[in-house]
Amino acid sequence: MLSLARTSQARAAATANAQARAVACRGVGTQAPWKHQRGESQKHRQRQPHRDSAIETEETRYKPQSRKIQAKEAAALGGPQHQTATSASRYWPKLDTPKHAKRFTYHDLDGPKENGPVKIAWTDKFLFVEDPATENGRRTLKPATLRDSCACPKCRDVSSGQKTFSSVEIPVDVGLEHVKPTKKGLEITFLNDIPRFVEDGKDKHVMLLPWESVDLSLKRKGMEDVRLPRKRSVLRRTGVVYWDREIIAQQVRRIDYAEFMKEDSEAFWDVIIDICRFGLVYLKNVPRDEESVVRITTRIANIRETFYGRTFDVRAKPNAENVAYTSGYLGLHQDLLYLDPPPMIQVLHCMDNSCAGGESLFSDGERVGRLLWPFITRHRMAPLAEHHVPYQYGKHGYHYFSSRYVLDGNASGFSSVYWSPPFQGRYLSPVKDIRQWLEPARIFASLINDKDAIHEHKMEAGDCVLFDNLRVLHGRNAFDVDGGQGARWLRGAYIAAEDFLSRAAHIPKGLAEKYRGEEAWTPGLAQNRLKRSVWYEDVVRRVRELDPGVEA
């Protein structure tokens, strides 16, 4: 009994403390969401009608998630993102450079013209780097982080590139003993280094901090400028072309299979670059054998195996487990959105297409997504970025499920588009009202399915198409095998995003920028160009039909 009493007292105390903390947090610039705007107590506020009530008022109408939409609105307008008072800060306060710190200035005259001199100062506890040309351009680097980042032969295995020590071996009181500028970067020696690095060698352990890392710290460079297997980093180098039927018809390339397969061939990199730029490229003169799709795919990266197998065949068959394996019309969609993550690259090799119909259809889904993104802050368009659409597959002992927004993004802006009506699952709990989502979804569907948006091409035996499944929507017209006289047979395979981007990160310097032009691609640049495009006026017109208050 005594134990139970103490437990009850502890629970009561914990509840009281939690309530006090909640009140304190709400007092810091926020208002409890359940409080009426006039400050009424909860017990006196009026009960709101149920959302499904026959009487729908402005108060009961669907409203976007305010915090998320405010962030998206600021991103769409190019404004700063503000942390709330209760948010945890990720940044240390800036430290003044001590008077006793050792100092020097380094200027690489052979480096990029836009990079001026760098001021360096250091004590045993901190390394200060400063760009004199930038306001507030000083950064403080900590010895422990520097020590953990060392890439010398003692700290990284020469053959594998992997660490030879664990981060937890670094002493808490590690400090800086000496800092010296060189052509390649800052040479640093440490006080209280990892003991075994001091004991087991005659040569003193020296770390090199590359100037690239200094530039990143000073924000002279962004992470997109570094050759990383990240989509934004790759696209910054290659550029992106958003397209409609006319543009892709003029610019899509059909590259010879034999040239693509050659080692060290420019044709190979042209395929990679076109997938990045357009999301779509063709190969021609592909040998008609079942292993051709494997050779093409593995020339780029490893195959992303799925429950369909390492490769798959697209042809009509009875009792099809996938709507793609029928002869009917297949609307624009993306593959395997019920997997997490879905594959990025799809490879389809045409073995036979002698039937009537069966033309392949493609539409630039990302173009439409980016054109609509500025409007998701509007009440009527917000469901495109807030309503979870379920995708599901459950056949032959397999069961996959995922839910996705049509337009996905964050405070930094648009990131992804997801659209696959044939493979939508059912709402497991059908209490959700999808009416507010249907209207903006119809706008999205009308834009991707517009006749001027669709690239239509009837593939022939020996053709192979490679496309970005996370950007380009695909489908096909119905076909007629003419009583068995004709046939349509495609062999397919997938590549995962991380594997494709790993390869794309190695596009030779100069070749990646060959078609891009002088200006590096950024999401902001893409949004600005689309806003000035011939498509934007049409998008505004369609959105205004739903929301007349929209401004251009």
Coordinates of N, CA and C in Angstrom, one line a residue, residues 290 293 311-316 324 347-354 459-465 487-493:
E290 N 17.6 -11.2 -74.2 CA 17.0 -10.9 -72.9 C 18.0 -10.4 -71.9
V293 N 19.1 -5.8 -71.3 CA 18.6 -4.8 -70.3 C 19.5 -4.9 -69.1
T311 N 15.0 -8.5 -63.0 CA 14.5 -7.9 -64.2 C 13.0 -8.2 -64.3
F312 N 12.3 -7.6 -65.2 CA 10.9 -7.9 -65.3 C 10.5 -7.8 -66.8
D313 N 9.4 -8.4 -67.2 CA 8.8 -8.4 -68.5 C 7.5 -7.7 -68.5
V314 N 7.3 -6.7 -69.4 CA 6.1 -6.0 -69.6 C 5.4 -6.5 -70.8
R315 N 4.4 -7.4 -70.7 CA 3.6 -7.9 -71.8 C 2.3 -8.4 -71.3
A316 N 1.3 -8.3 -72.2 CA -0.1 -8.7 -71.8 C -0.1 -10.2 -71.4
A324 N 0.0 -3.0 -65.6 CA 0.9 -2.8 -66.7 C 1.0 -4.1 -67.6
V347 N 14.7 1.3 -66.6 CA 15.3 1.0 -67.9 C 14.3 0.0 -68.6
L348 N 13.8 0.4 -69.8 CA 12.9 -0.5 -70.6 C 13.4 -0.7 -72.0
H349 N 13.7 -2.0 -72.3 CA 14.3 -2.4 -73.6 C 13.1 -3.0 -74.4
C350 N 12.9 -2.5 -75.6 CA 11.8 -3.0 -76.4 C 12.3 -4.2 -77.2
M351 N 11.7 -5.4 -76.9 CA 12.0 -6.6 -77.6 C 11.1 -6.7 -78.9
D352 N 9.9 -6.3 -78.7 CA 8.9 -6.4 -79.8 C 7.8 -5.4 -79.6
N353 N 7.4 -4.7 -80.7 CA 6.2 -3.8 -80.6 C 5.5 -3.8 -81.9
S354 N 5.1 -4.9 -82.4 CA 4.5 -5.1 -83.7 C 3.0 -5.0 -83.8
M459 N 7.9 2.9 -79.3 CA 9.2 2.2 -79.3 C 9.2 1.1 -80.3
E460 N 10.4 0.9 -80.9 CA 10.6 -0.2 -81.9 C 11.6 -1.2 -81.3
A461 N 11.5 -2.4 -81.8 CA 12.5 -3.4 -81.3 C 13.9 -2.9 -81.5
G462 N 14.7 -3.0 -80.5 CA 16.1 -2.4 -80.5 C 16.2 -1.0 -79.8
D463 N 15.0 -0.5 -79.4 CA 15.0 0.8 -78.7 C 15.1 0.5 -77.2
C464 N 15.7 1.4 -76.4 CA 15.7 1.3 -75.0 C 15.5 2.7 -74.4
V465 N 14.6 2.9 -73.5 CA 14.4 4.2 -72.8 C 14.9 4.1 -71.4
A487 N 2.6 -8.3 -81.3 CA 3.1 -8.5 -79.9 C 3.7 -7.2 -79.4
R488 N 3.7 -7.0 -78.1 CA 4.4 -5.9 -77.4 C 5.1 -6.5 -76.2
W489 N 6.4 -6.4 -76.2 CA 7.2 -7.0 -75.1 C 8.4 -6.1 -74.8
L490 N 8.4 -5.6 -73.5 CA 9.5 -4.8 -73.0 C 10.1 -5.6 -71.9
R491 N 11.4 -5.5 -71.8 CA 12.2 -6.0 -70.7 C 12.7 -4.8 -69.8
G492 N 12.5 -4.9 -68.5 CA 12.8 -3.8 -67.6 C 13.7 -4.1 -66.4
A493 N 14.3 -3.1 -65.9 CA 15.1 -3.2 -64.6 C 15.1 -1.8 -64.0

